C-alpha cells in the first residue's frame, strides 16, 4: 500500500483551520480582480452622478441662499413642501404629468411588442436587418432635431404640410399650437423615435426562447397564431413586466426633454408638467429650495410605485425586479 505524501497528510489540518471573513473577501477580490476592474466604471458613474448628489437633498428643507451655501442656509422644515401643495397650478401640473405618463404606458409600449413580433416572423435576413436599421435610427436623434423635423412639416403658415393643405384649398391646420392635438403629437413623435429601441429589447428576449418549443408546437399542429399566443408572448412576459415597472416608477417624469422643447405658451394648459415647472422655478428664477422639495416628492412617490408594482407583479406570477 502506497504511503500518503506529507502534503496529503497536512490537507485535513489545513482545511480544519478556519479562515477569517476578511481573508475570504481578499481571496475573492484577487481571484475576480478583472471582473471588478470592468465593473468599476459603472460603479463610479452611479456613485458620482446618482449617490453623491443625494447630499443636496437638504436644500429641500432649507431656504437656500447662493451666497451662504448649502450648510449655512437656514432650515425651514417642511415649508417648501407646503408651498408646493399650495401653489395654484399644482393640480394642473399633476394632471398633465399623470396623463402624459399614462398615455405613454398605454400606447407607447404596445408598438414595441408589435414591431418585435413582426421582425421575429421575418425569415429574409437582409430585409429584417434593413427594417431594424430604419426603425432603430431615430433613437439616436436628439429631441431638438425631432422638433426641427416636426416644425418643418407643421410650422403655422410655413410648414410643408400646412402650406400644402392651404394651397389645396382644404383650409388650415394647427398642430404645434393646438391644445387638442399637443398630447397626441407628443405620443406620435415618441413612438416614432423610441419604438425601434424598445423592439430590440424584446428581440433579445425572443432570442432566448427555446426553438424546440416551436418544433413541438408544429408537430402538434399549431399554426403561427397559436405559437405566438402560447410560446412567444409568454416568453417575453417577464421583460414586459420589468419595463412596465420601470415606467411606473418614472410616472411623474413624463419626458421632460421632449415636453420642454415642444412646449409653447398656447399649450401650457395641457403640456406644462412638474419637470418644466421645476426648470422654470429653479433655473430661470434661481429658486432652488422649492424645486428641490418637488424633486424629493417625486422620488418618494416613484419609490412607492415601484415597490407596489413589484409586489403586484409577484402576486400575478411574475418575477418582478427583486
Short mmCIF file of C-alpha atoms in Angstrom, two decimals:
data_model
loop_
_atom_site.label_atom_id
_atom_site.label_comp_id
_atom_site.label_asym_id
_atom_site.label_seq_id
_atom_site.Cartn_x
_atom_site.Cartn_y
_atom_site.Cartn_z
CA UNK A 1 0.00 0.00 0.00
CA UNK A 2 1.43 3.36 -1.03
CA UNK A 3 2.07 5.73 1.82
CA UNK A 4 0.38 9.10 1.79
CA UNK A 5 2.55 12.08 0.95
CA UNK A 6 3.23 14.74 3.63
CA UNK A 7 1.15 17.28 1.64
CA UNK A 8 -1.84 14.97 1.71
CA UNK A 9 -1.40 14.36 5.42
CA UNK A 10 -1.44 18.11 6.06
CA UNK A 11 -4.52 18.80 3.97
CA UNK A 12 -7.09 17.85 6.65
CA UNK A 13 -5.30 20.06 9.14
CA UNK A 14 -5.25 22.98 6.73
CA UNK A 15 -8.93 22.52 5.98
CA UNK A 16 -9.71 22.47 9.67
CA UNK A 17 -8.14 25.90 10.21
CA UNK A 18 -10.98 28.49 9.93
CA UNK A 19 -10.30 31.40 7.62
CA UNK A 20 -11.50 34.84 8.57
CA UNK A 21 -14.14 36.59 6.54
CA UNK A 22 -11.62 39.29 5.65
CA UNK A 23 -9.24 36.71 4.23
CA UNK A 24 -12.01 35.13 2.19
CA UNK A 25 -13.05 38.53 0.86
CA UNK A 26 -9.47 39.37 -0.12
CA UNK A 27 -9.06 36.00 -1.82
CA UNK A 28 -12.28 36.52 -3.80
CA UNK A 29 -11.17 40.05 -4.71
CA UNK A 30 -7.86 38.79 -6.05
CA UNK A 31 -9.47 35.89 -7.88
CA UNK A 32 -12.09 38.03 -9.66
CA UNK A 33 -9.98 41.18 -9.94
CA UNK A 34 -10.54 41.63 -13.69
CA UNK A 35 -14.30 41.44 -13.30
CA UNK A 36 -14.17 44.08 -10.57
CA UNK A 37 -11.99 46.28 -12.80
CA UNK A 38 -14.56 46.00 -15.59
CA UNK A 39 -17.34 46.84 -13.13
CA UNK A 40 -15.51 49.86 -11.65
CA UNK A 41 -16.53 52.49 -14.31
CA UNK A 42 -20.23 51.70 -13.88
CA UNK A 43 -19.98 51.81 -10.10
CA UNK A 44 -18.12 55.14 -10.23
CA UNK A 45 -20.76 56.56 -12.55
CA UNK A 46 -23.58 55.78 -10.12
CA UNK A 47 -21.57 56.98 -7.13
CA UNK A 48 -20.68 60.31 -8.72
CA UNK A 49 -23.91 61.11 -10.57
CA UNK A 50 -26.58 59.32 -8.51
CA UNK A 51 -25.48 58.94 -4.91
CA UNK A 52 -23.21 61.92 -4.21
CA UNK A 53 -25.88 64.42 -5.37
CA UNK A 54 -28.19 62.99 -2.68
CA UNK A 55 -26.37 65.15 -0.14
CA UNK A 56 -28.03 68.11 -1.85
CA UNK A 57 -31.46 66.90 -0.73
CA UNK A 58 -31.04 69.01 2.40
CA UNK A 59 -31.78 72.01 0.17
CA UNK A 60 -35.42 70.87 0.15
CA UNK A 61 -35.59 71.57 3.88
CA UNK A 62 -33.77 74.91 3.79
CA UNK A 63 -34.23 78.41 2.45
CA UNK A 64 -31.26 78.08 0.15
CA UNK A 65 -29.11 81.14 -0.47
CA UNK A 66 -26.39 81.13 -3.12
CA UNK A 67 -24.15 83.40 -1.05
CA UNK A 68 -24.48 81.36 2.16
CA UNK A 69 -24.20 77.95 0.57
CA UNK A 70 -25.96 74.70 1.41
CA UNK A 71 -24.86 74.25 5.02
CA UNK A 72 -25.13 77.88 6.11
CA UNK A 73 -28.62 78.43 4.70
CA UNK A 74 -31.37 78.48 7.38
CA UNK A 75 -33.58 75.46 7.98
CA UNK A 76 -37.28 75.88 7.19
CA UNK A 77 -38.53 72.34 7.83
CA UNK A 78 -41.48 71.38 5.63
CA UNK A 79 -42.32 74.92 4.50
CA UNK A 80 -41.10 74.23 0.95
CA UNK A 81 -43.41 71.23 0.66
CA UNK A 82 -46.32 73.28 1.96
CA UNK A 83 -45.61 75.88 -0.71
CA UNK A 84 -45.68 73.19 -3.39
CA UNK A 85 -49.10 71.89 -2.43
CA UNK A 86 -50.48 75.42 -2.03
CA UNK A 87 -49.29 76.51 -5.49
CA UNK A 88 -52.37 77.30 -7.64
CA UNK A 89 -51.05 75.41 -10.68
CA UNK A 90 -50.07 72.26 -8.74
CA UNK A 91 -53.30 70.46 -9.67
CA UNK A 92 -52.87 71.21 -13.38
CA UNK A 93 -49.22 70.16 -13.27
CA UNK A 94 -50.07 66.82 -11.63
CA UNK A 95 -52.93 66.19 -14.05
CA UNK A 96 -50.80 66.88 -17.14
CA UNK A 97 -47.90 64.82 -15.81
CA UNK A 98 -50.01 61.80 -14.92
CA UNK A 99 -51.98 61.91 -18.17
CA UNK A 100 -48.87 62.08 -20.35
CA UNK A 101 -47.19 59.28 -18.42
CA UNK A 102 -50.28 57.06 -18.52
CA UNK A 103 -50.69 57.69 -22.24
CA UNK A 104 -47.07 56.66 -22.78
CA UNK A 105 -47.58 53.46 -20.80
CA UNK A 106 -50.84 52.56 -22.52
CA UNK A 107 -49.99 53.47 -26.13
CA UNK A 108 -46.18 53.52 -26.41
CA UNK A 109 -45.35 50.07 -25.02
CA UNK A 110 -47.59 48.13 -27.39
CA UNK A 111 -45.83 49.28 -30.63
CA UNK A 112 -42.52 47.96 -29.25
CA UNK A 113 -44.02 44.49 -28.77
CA UNK A 114 -45.82 44.52 -32.13
CA UNK A 115 -42.68 45.55 -34.04
CA UNK A 116 -40.61 42.89 -32.26
CA UNK A 117 -43.18 40.20 -33.10
CA UNK A 118 -43.28 41.29 -36.74
CA UNK A 119 -39.50 41.26 -37.02
CA UNK A 120 -39.40 37.84 -35.37
CA UNK A 121 -41.63 36.45 -38.10
CA UNK A 122 -39.47 37.75 -40.96
CA UNK A 123 -37.33 34.98 -42.45
CA UNK A 124 -35.39 37.05 -45.03
CA UNK A 125 -32.34 38.22 -43.08
CA UNK A 126 -31.30 41.18 -45.23
CA UNK A 127 -34.84 42.61 -45.20
CA UNK A 128 -35.05 42.09 -41.43
CA UNK A 129 -31.79 43.99 -40.90
CA UNK A 130 -32.92 46.84 -43.14
CA UNK A 131 -36.18 47.21 -41.21
CA UNK A 132 -34.31 47.11 -37.89
CA UNK A 133 -31.88 49.79 -39.03
CA UNK A 134 -34.64 52.09 -40.29
CA UNK A 135 -36.74 51.76 -37.14
CA UNK A 136 -33.80 51.98 -34.74
CA UNK A 137 -32.20 55.01 -36.42
CA UNK A 138 -34.48 57.73 -34.96
CA UNK A 139 -33.47 56.68 -31.43
CA UNK A 140 -30.09 58.37 -31.97
CA UNK A 141 -31.67 61.72 -32.90
CA UNK A 142 -31.97 64.33 -30.17
CA UNK A 143 -35.34 65.87 -29.42
CA UNK A 144 -34.06 69.15 -30.84
CA UNK A 145 -33.66 67.50 -34.24
CA UNK A 146 -37.04 65.77 -33.94
CA UNK A 147 -38.70 69.09 -33.14
CA UNK A 148 -36.92 70.66 -36.11
CA UNK A 149 -38.38 67.97 -38.38
CA UNK A 150 -41.87 68.42 -36.95
CA UNK A 151 -41.58 72.19 -37.23
CA UNK A 152 -40.51 71.97 -40.88
CA UNK A 153 -43.66 69.98 -41.62
CA UNK A 154 -46.24 71.66 -39.37
CA UNK A 155 -44.99 75.20 -38.72
CA UNK A 156 -48.00 77.57 -38.73
CA UNK A 157 -48.21 79.23 -42.14
CA UNK A 158 -44.85 77.97 -43.47
CA UNK A 159 -44.61 74.24 -42.81
CA UNK A 160 -44.52 71.79 -45.69
CA UNK A 161 -47.79 70.08 -44.75
CA UNK A 162 -49.58 73.25 -43.65
CA UNK A 163 -48.61 75.00 -46.89
CA UNK A 164 -49.77 72.03 -48.99
CA UNK A 165 -53.13 71.87 -47.19
CA UNK A 166 -53.63 75.61 -47.60
CA UNK A 167 -52.67 75.63 -51.29
CA UNK A 168 -55.05 72.74 -51.98
CA UNK A 169 -57.89 74.81 -50.55
CA UNK A 170 -58.54 72.44 -47.66
CA UNK A 171 -58.34 75.18 -45.05
CA UNK A 172 -55.59 75.43 -42.45
CA UNK A 173 -54.24 73.06 -39.82
CA UNK A 174 -52.73 73.93 -36.49
CA UNK A 175 -50.59 71.25 -34.82
CA UNK A 176 -47.83 72.88 -32.79
CA UNK A 177 -50.02 75.43 -31.04
CA UNK A 178 -53.25 73.48 -30.78
CA UNK A 179 -54.08 72.23 -27.29
CA UNK A 180 -56.29 69.44 -28.66
CA UNK A 181 -53.50 67.75 -30.62
CA UNK A 182 -50.49 68.61 -28.47
CA UNK A 183 -50.56 65.40 -26.40
CA UNK A 184 -51.20 63.11 -29.42
CA UNK A 185 -48.29 64.84 -31.17
CA UNK A 186 -46.01 64.04 -28.23
CA UNK A 187 -47.13 60.41 -28.27
CA UNK A 188 -46.68 60.00 -32.03
CA UNK A 189 -43.20 61.54 -32.07
CA UNK A 190 -42.19 59.43 -29.07
CA UNK A 191 -43.41 56.27 -30.81
CA UNK A 192 -41.51 57.20 -33.98
CA UNK A 193 -38.31 57.90 -32.06
CA UNK A 194 -38.19 55.07 -29.50
CA UNK A 195 -40.16 52.13 -30.89
CA UNK A 196 -37.11 50.65 -32.62
CA UNK A 197 -35.09 50.68 -29.41
CA UNK A 198 -37.88 49.03 -27.44
CA UNK A 199 -38.30 46.39 -30.13
CA UNK A 200 -34.62 45.45 -29.88
CA UNK A 201 -35.06 44.74 -26.17
CA UNK A 202 -37.94 42.40 -26.92
CA UNK A 203 -35.99 40.83 -29.79
CA UNK A 204 -33.25 39.95 -27.32
CA UNK A 205 -35.87 38.31 -25.11
CA UNK A 206 -37.29 36.40 -28.09
CA UNK A 207 -33.83 35.05 -28.90
CA UNK A 208 -33.74 33.25 -25.53
CA UNK A 209 -36.88 31.19 -26.23
CA UNK A 210 -36.12 27.52 -26.83
CA UNK A 211 -36.77 26.72 -30.51
CA UNK A 212 -37.69 23.16 -29.58
CA UNK A 213 -40.93 24.56 -28.22
CA UNK A 214 -41.85 25.81 -31.70
CA UNK A 215 -40.88 22.47 -33.24
CA UNK A 216 -43.08 20.64 -30.75
CA UNK A 217 -45.93 23.05 -31.48
CA UNK A 218 -45.61 22.40 -35.22
CA UNK A 219 -45.74 18.65 -34.60
CA UNK A 220 -48.93 19.17 -32.57
CA UNK A 221 -50.45 21.11 -35.48
CA UNK A 222 -50.25 24.63 -34.02
CA UNK A 223 -50.21 27.46 -36.53
CA UNK A 224 -48.38 30.77 -36.38
CA UNK A 225 -51.01 32.47 -34.24
CA UNK A 226 -51.14 29.59 -31.76
CA UNK A 227 -47.35 29.56 -31.49
CA UNK A 228 -47.30 33.29 -30.89
CA UNK A 229 -50.03 33.14 -28.24
CA UNK A 230 -48.75 30.12 -26.30
CA UNK A 231 -44.96 30.40 -26.77
CA UNK A 232 -43.80 33.82 -27.97
CA UNK A 233 -45.90 36.07 -25.77
CA UNK A 234 -45.24 34.08 -22.56
CA UNK A 235 -41.55 34.18 -23.45
CA UNK A 236 -41.42 37.99 -23.35
CA UNK A 237 -43.86 38.45 -20.47
CA UNK A 238 -41.12 38.89 -17.85
CA UNK A 239 -39.38 41.58 -19.92
CA UNK A 240 -42.66 43.40 -20.48
CA UNK A 241 -43.43 43.38 -16.74
CA UNK A 242 -39.92 44.61 -15.93
CA UNK A 243 -40.19 47.54 -18.36
CA UNK A 244 -43.68 48.29 -17.09
CA UNK A 245 -42.40 48.52 -13.50
CA UNK A 246 -39.65 50.90 -14.60
CA UNK A 247 -42.16 53.11 -16.41
CA UNK A 248 -44.47 53.15 -13.41
CA UNK A 249 -41.54 54.26 -11.25
CA UNK A 250 -40.97 57.22 -13.60
CA UNK A 251 -44.64 58.12 -13.89
CA UNK A 252 -44.00 61.65 -12.56
CA UNK A 253 -41.28 62.37 -15.12
CA UNK A 254 -43.39 62.36 -18.33
CA UNK A 255 -40.39 63.02 -20.59
CA UNK A 256 -39.06 66.46 -19.62
CA UNK A 257 -36.76 66.98 -22.61
CA UNK A 258 -39.42 66.30 -25.22
CA UNK A 259 -42.13 68.30 -23.47
CA UNK A 260 -39.88 71.28 -22.77
CA UNK A 261 -38.77 71.51 -26.42
CA UNK A 262 -42.28 71.19 -27.85
CA UNK A 263 -43.93 73.39 -25.21
CA UNK A 264 -45.17 76.88 -26.08
CA UNK A 265 -47.36 79.48 -24.41
CA UNK A 266 -50.55 78.39 -26.18
CA UNK A 267 -50.43 74.79 -24.89
CA UNK A 268 -49.41 75.39 -21.29
CA UNK A 269 -52.80 74.23 -20.04
CA UNK A 270 -52.24 70.70 -21.42
CA UNK A 271 -48.45 70.47 -21.69
CA UNK A 272 -47.00 72.07 -18.57
CA UNK A 273 -45.71 69.27 -16.29
CA UNK A 274 -43.87 69.06 -12.98
CA UNK A 275 -40.42 68.99 -14.54
CA UNK A 276 -40.98 72.04 -16.73
CA UNK A 277 -42.28 73.92 -13.67
CA UNK A 278 -39.18 72.83 -11.72
CA UNK A 279 -36.95 74.08 -14.53
CA UNK A 280 -38.62 77.47 -14.69
CA UNK A 281 -38.64 77.89 -10.92
CA UNK A 282 -35.11 76.64 -10.33
CA UNK A 283 -33.06 77.67 -13.36
CA UNK A 284 -34.91 80.70 -14.63
CA UNK A 285 -35.94 82.19 -11.26
CA UNK A 286 -32.94 80.83 -9.26
CA UNK A 287 -35.23 79.48 -6.55
CA UNK A 288 -33.70 76.11 -5.70
CA UNK A 289 -35.38 75.14 -2.45
CA UNK A 290 -38.94 74.60 -3.69
CA UNK A 291 -37.86 72.69 -6.86
CA UNK A 292 -35.63 70.51 -4.66
CA UNK A 293 -38.63 69.75 -2.48
CA UNK A 294 -40.60 68.87 -5.60
CA UNK A 295 -37.80 66.50 -6.60
CA UNK A 296 -37.94 64.79 -3.21
CA UNK A 297 -41.71 64.49 -3.53
CA UNK A 298 -41.36 62.87 -6.97
CA UNK A 299 -38.70 60.45 -5.73
CA UNK A 300 -40.79 59.29 -2.79
CA UNK A 301 -43.85 58.73 -4.99
CA UNK A 302 -41.72 56.88 -7.55
CA UNK A 303 -40.25 54.61 -4.87
CA UNK A 304 -43.69 53.77 -3.51
CA UNK A 305 -44.99 53.00 -7.00
CA UNK A 306 -42.02 50.78 -7.86
CA UNK A 307 -42.38 48.76 -4.64
CA UNK A 308 -46.13 48.43 -5.17
CA UNK A 309 -45.79 47.44 -8.82
CA UNK A 310 -43.09 44.90 -7.96
CA UNK A 311 -45.26 43.25 -5.31
CA UNK A 312 -48.25 43.21 -7.65
CA UNK A 313 -46.14 41.61 -10.39
CA UNK A 314 -45.07 38.84 -8.00
CA UNK A 315 -48.65 38.19 -6.93
CA UNK A 316 -49.65 37.85 -10.59
CA UNK A 317 -46.99 35.22 -11.15
CA UNK A 318 -44.11 37.33 -12.41
CA UNK A 319 -40.59 37.53 -11.02
CA UNK A 320 -40.52 41.32 -10.53
CA UNK A 321 -37.29 43.24 -10.07
CA UNK A 322 -36.14 41.61 -6.85
#
